[in-house]
Coordinates of C-alpha atoms in Angstrom, one line a residue:
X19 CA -58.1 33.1 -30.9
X20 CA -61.9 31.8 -31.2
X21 CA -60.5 28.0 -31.8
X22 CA -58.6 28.8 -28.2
X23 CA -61.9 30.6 -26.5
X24 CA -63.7 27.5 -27.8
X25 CA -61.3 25.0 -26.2
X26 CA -61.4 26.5 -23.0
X27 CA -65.1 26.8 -23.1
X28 CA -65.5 23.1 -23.4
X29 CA -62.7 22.1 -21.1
X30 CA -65.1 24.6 -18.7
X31 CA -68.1 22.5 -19.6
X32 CA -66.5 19.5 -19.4
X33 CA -65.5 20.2 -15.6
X34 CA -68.4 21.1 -14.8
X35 CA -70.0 17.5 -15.7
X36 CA -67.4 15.9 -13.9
X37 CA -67.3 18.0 -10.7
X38 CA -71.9 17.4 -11.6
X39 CA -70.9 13.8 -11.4
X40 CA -68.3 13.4 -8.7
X41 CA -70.3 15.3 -6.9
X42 CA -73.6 12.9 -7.5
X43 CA -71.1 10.0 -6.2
X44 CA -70.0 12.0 -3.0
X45 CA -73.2 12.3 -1.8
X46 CA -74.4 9.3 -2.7
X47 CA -71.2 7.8 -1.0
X48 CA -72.1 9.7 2.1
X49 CA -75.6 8.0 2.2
X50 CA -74.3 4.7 2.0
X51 CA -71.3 5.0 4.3
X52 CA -73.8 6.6 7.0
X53 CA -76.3 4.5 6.6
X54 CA -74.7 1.8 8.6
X55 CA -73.5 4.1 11.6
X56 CA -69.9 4.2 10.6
X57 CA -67.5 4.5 7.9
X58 CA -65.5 2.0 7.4
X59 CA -61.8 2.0 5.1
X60 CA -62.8 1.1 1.9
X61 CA -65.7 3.7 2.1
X62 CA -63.1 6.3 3.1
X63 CA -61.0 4.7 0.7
X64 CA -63.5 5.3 -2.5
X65 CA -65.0 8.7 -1.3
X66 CA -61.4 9.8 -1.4
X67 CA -60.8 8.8 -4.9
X68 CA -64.3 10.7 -5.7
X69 CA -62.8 13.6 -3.5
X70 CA -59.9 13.8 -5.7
X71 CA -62.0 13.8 -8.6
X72 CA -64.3 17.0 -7.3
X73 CA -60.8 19.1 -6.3
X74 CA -59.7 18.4 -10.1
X75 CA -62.9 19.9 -11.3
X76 CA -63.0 22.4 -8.9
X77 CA -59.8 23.9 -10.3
X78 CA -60.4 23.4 -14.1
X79 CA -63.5 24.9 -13.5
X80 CA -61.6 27.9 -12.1
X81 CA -59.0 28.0 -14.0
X82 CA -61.5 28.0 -17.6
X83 CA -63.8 30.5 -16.1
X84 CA -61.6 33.1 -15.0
X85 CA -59.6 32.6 -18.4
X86 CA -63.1 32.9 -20.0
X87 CA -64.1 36.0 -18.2
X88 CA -60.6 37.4 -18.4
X89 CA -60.5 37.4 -22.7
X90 CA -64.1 38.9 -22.0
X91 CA -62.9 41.8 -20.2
X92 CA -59.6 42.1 -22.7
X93 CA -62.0 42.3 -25.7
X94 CA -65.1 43.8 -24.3
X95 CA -63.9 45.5 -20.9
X96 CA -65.8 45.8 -17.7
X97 CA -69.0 45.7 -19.7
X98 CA -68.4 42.1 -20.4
X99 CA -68.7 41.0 -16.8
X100 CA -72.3 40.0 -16.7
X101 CA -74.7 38.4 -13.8
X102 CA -73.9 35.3 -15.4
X103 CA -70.3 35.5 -14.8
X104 CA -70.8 36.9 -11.1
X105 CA -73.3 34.5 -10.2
X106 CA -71.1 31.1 -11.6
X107 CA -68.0 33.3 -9.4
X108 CA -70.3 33.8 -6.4
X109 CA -71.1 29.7 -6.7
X110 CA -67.5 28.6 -7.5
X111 CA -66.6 30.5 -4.3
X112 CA -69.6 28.9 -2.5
X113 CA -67.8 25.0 -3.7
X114 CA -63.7 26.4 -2.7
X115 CA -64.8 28.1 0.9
X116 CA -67.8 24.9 1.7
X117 CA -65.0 22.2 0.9
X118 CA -62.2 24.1 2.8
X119 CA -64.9 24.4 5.9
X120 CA -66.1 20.5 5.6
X121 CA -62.2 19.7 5.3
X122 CA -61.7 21.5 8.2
X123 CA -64.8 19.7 10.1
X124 CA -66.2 23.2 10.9
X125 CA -69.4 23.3 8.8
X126 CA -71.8 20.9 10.0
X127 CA -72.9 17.4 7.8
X128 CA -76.4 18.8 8.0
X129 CA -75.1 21.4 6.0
X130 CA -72.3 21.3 4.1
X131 CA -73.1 17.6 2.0
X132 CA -76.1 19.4 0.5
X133 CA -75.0 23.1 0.2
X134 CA -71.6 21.3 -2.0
X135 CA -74.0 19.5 -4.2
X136 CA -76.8 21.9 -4.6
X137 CA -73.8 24.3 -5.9
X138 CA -72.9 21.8 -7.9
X139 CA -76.3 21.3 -9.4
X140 CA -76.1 25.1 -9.8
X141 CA -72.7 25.1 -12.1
X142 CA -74.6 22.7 -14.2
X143 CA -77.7 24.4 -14.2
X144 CA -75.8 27.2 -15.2
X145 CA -74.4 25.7 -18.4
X146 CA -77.5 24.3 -19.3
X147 CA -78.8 27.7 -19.4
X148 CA -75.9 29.5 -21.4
X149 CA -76.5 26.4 -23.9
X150 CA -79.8 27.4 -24.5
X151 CA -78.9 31.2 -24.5
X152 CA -80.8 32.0 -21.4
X153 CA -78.2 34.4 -19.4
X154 CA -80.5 37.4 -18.9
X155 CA -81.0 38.1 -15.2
X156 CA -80.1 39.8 -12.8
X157 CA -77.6 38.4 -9.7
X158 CA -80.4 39.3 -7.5
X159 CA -83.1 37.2 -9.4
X160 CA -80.1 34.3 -10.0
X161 CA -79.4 34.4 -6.3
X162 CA -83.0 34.4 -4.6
X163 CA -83.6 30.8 -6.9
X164 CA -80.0 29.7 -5.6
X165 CA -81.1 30.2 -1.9
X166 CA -84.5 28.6 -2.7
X167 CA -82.4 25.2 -4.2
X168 CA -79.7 25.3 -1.4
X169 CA -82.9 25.5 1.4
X170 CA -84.5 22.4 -1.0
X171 CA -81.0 20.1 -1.3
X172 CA -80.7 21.2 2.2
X173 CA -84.1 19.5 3.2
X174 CA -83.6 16.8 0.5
X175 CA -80.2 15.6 2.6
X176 CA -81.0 15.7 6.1
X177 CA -84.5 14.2 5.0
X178 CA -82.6 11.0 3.5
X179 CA -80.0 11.2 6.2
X180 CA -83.1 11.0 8.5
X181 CA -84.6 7.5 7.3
X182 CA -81.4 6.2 6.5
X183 CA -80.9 6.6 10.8
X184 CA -84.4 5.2 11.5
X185 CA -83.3 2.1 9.3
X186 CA -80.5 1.6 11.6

């Protein structure tokens, strides 16, 4: 059973670096296919292919981490389920209902470009952390630094979104 735990916990990490990557390309994608005023078909054309690659990670990601926290509770019980497994939950939750909302042209592009790849950010954060054995806190304390990053990538976005209009 710990060889299987082990393989899902790295197919989990690996997801996580390719939803941290594909995620890197999306926005930066968005910056160049703005920057210009519109979006042509081969930019719609790649940022689908990078689009693809974030809903594969999206569900690996779900799929290991649920699985993960699922053996936890089935060995451990409830007292397995830590803020470290609520807070990458809350933030996988953030990346499915965000994507659904951007697909669905209801959050604004002010908005939903940094709030996807500050949570992604966050999942890797996250891993970096369990890496170095640092999953002490509390949800409240994991969640106050997630709202400070998401009002940062936030202000980071529109910020480059800003010059890249003034270029125009």
């Amino acid at each position: 059973m710990t060889i299987f735990i082990s393989l899902v916990a790295i197919l989990q990490s690996l997801s996580v670096s390719l939803g941290v990557g594909s995620s890197t390309l999306a926005i930066v994608n968005f910056f160049v296919a703005i920057a210009d005023g519109k979006i042509d078909a081969t930019e719609r054309k790649m940022m689908g292919v990078v689009y693809k690659a974030l809903r594969v990670a999206m569900v690996a990601i779900l799929v290991t981490t649920l699985g993960l926290i699922a053996l936890g509770f089935i060995y451990k019980g409830v007292m397995s389920l830590t803020a470290f497994d609520i807070a990458q939950l809350f933030v996988l939750s953030i990346l499915f209902i965000n994507a659904t909302l951007m697909t669905l042209r209801i959050v604004p592009s002010t908005i939903g470009p940094a709030l996807q790849a500050g949570s992604w950010y966050t999942l890797g954060a996250l891993m970096a952390l369990r890496l170095q054995g640092i999953t002490e806190f509390t949800f409240v304390q994991f969640f106050l630094a997630y709202a400070a990053w998401l009002l940062l990538a936030i202000g980071i976005v529109n910020g480059i979104i800003s010059l890249l209009k003034k270029r125009r």
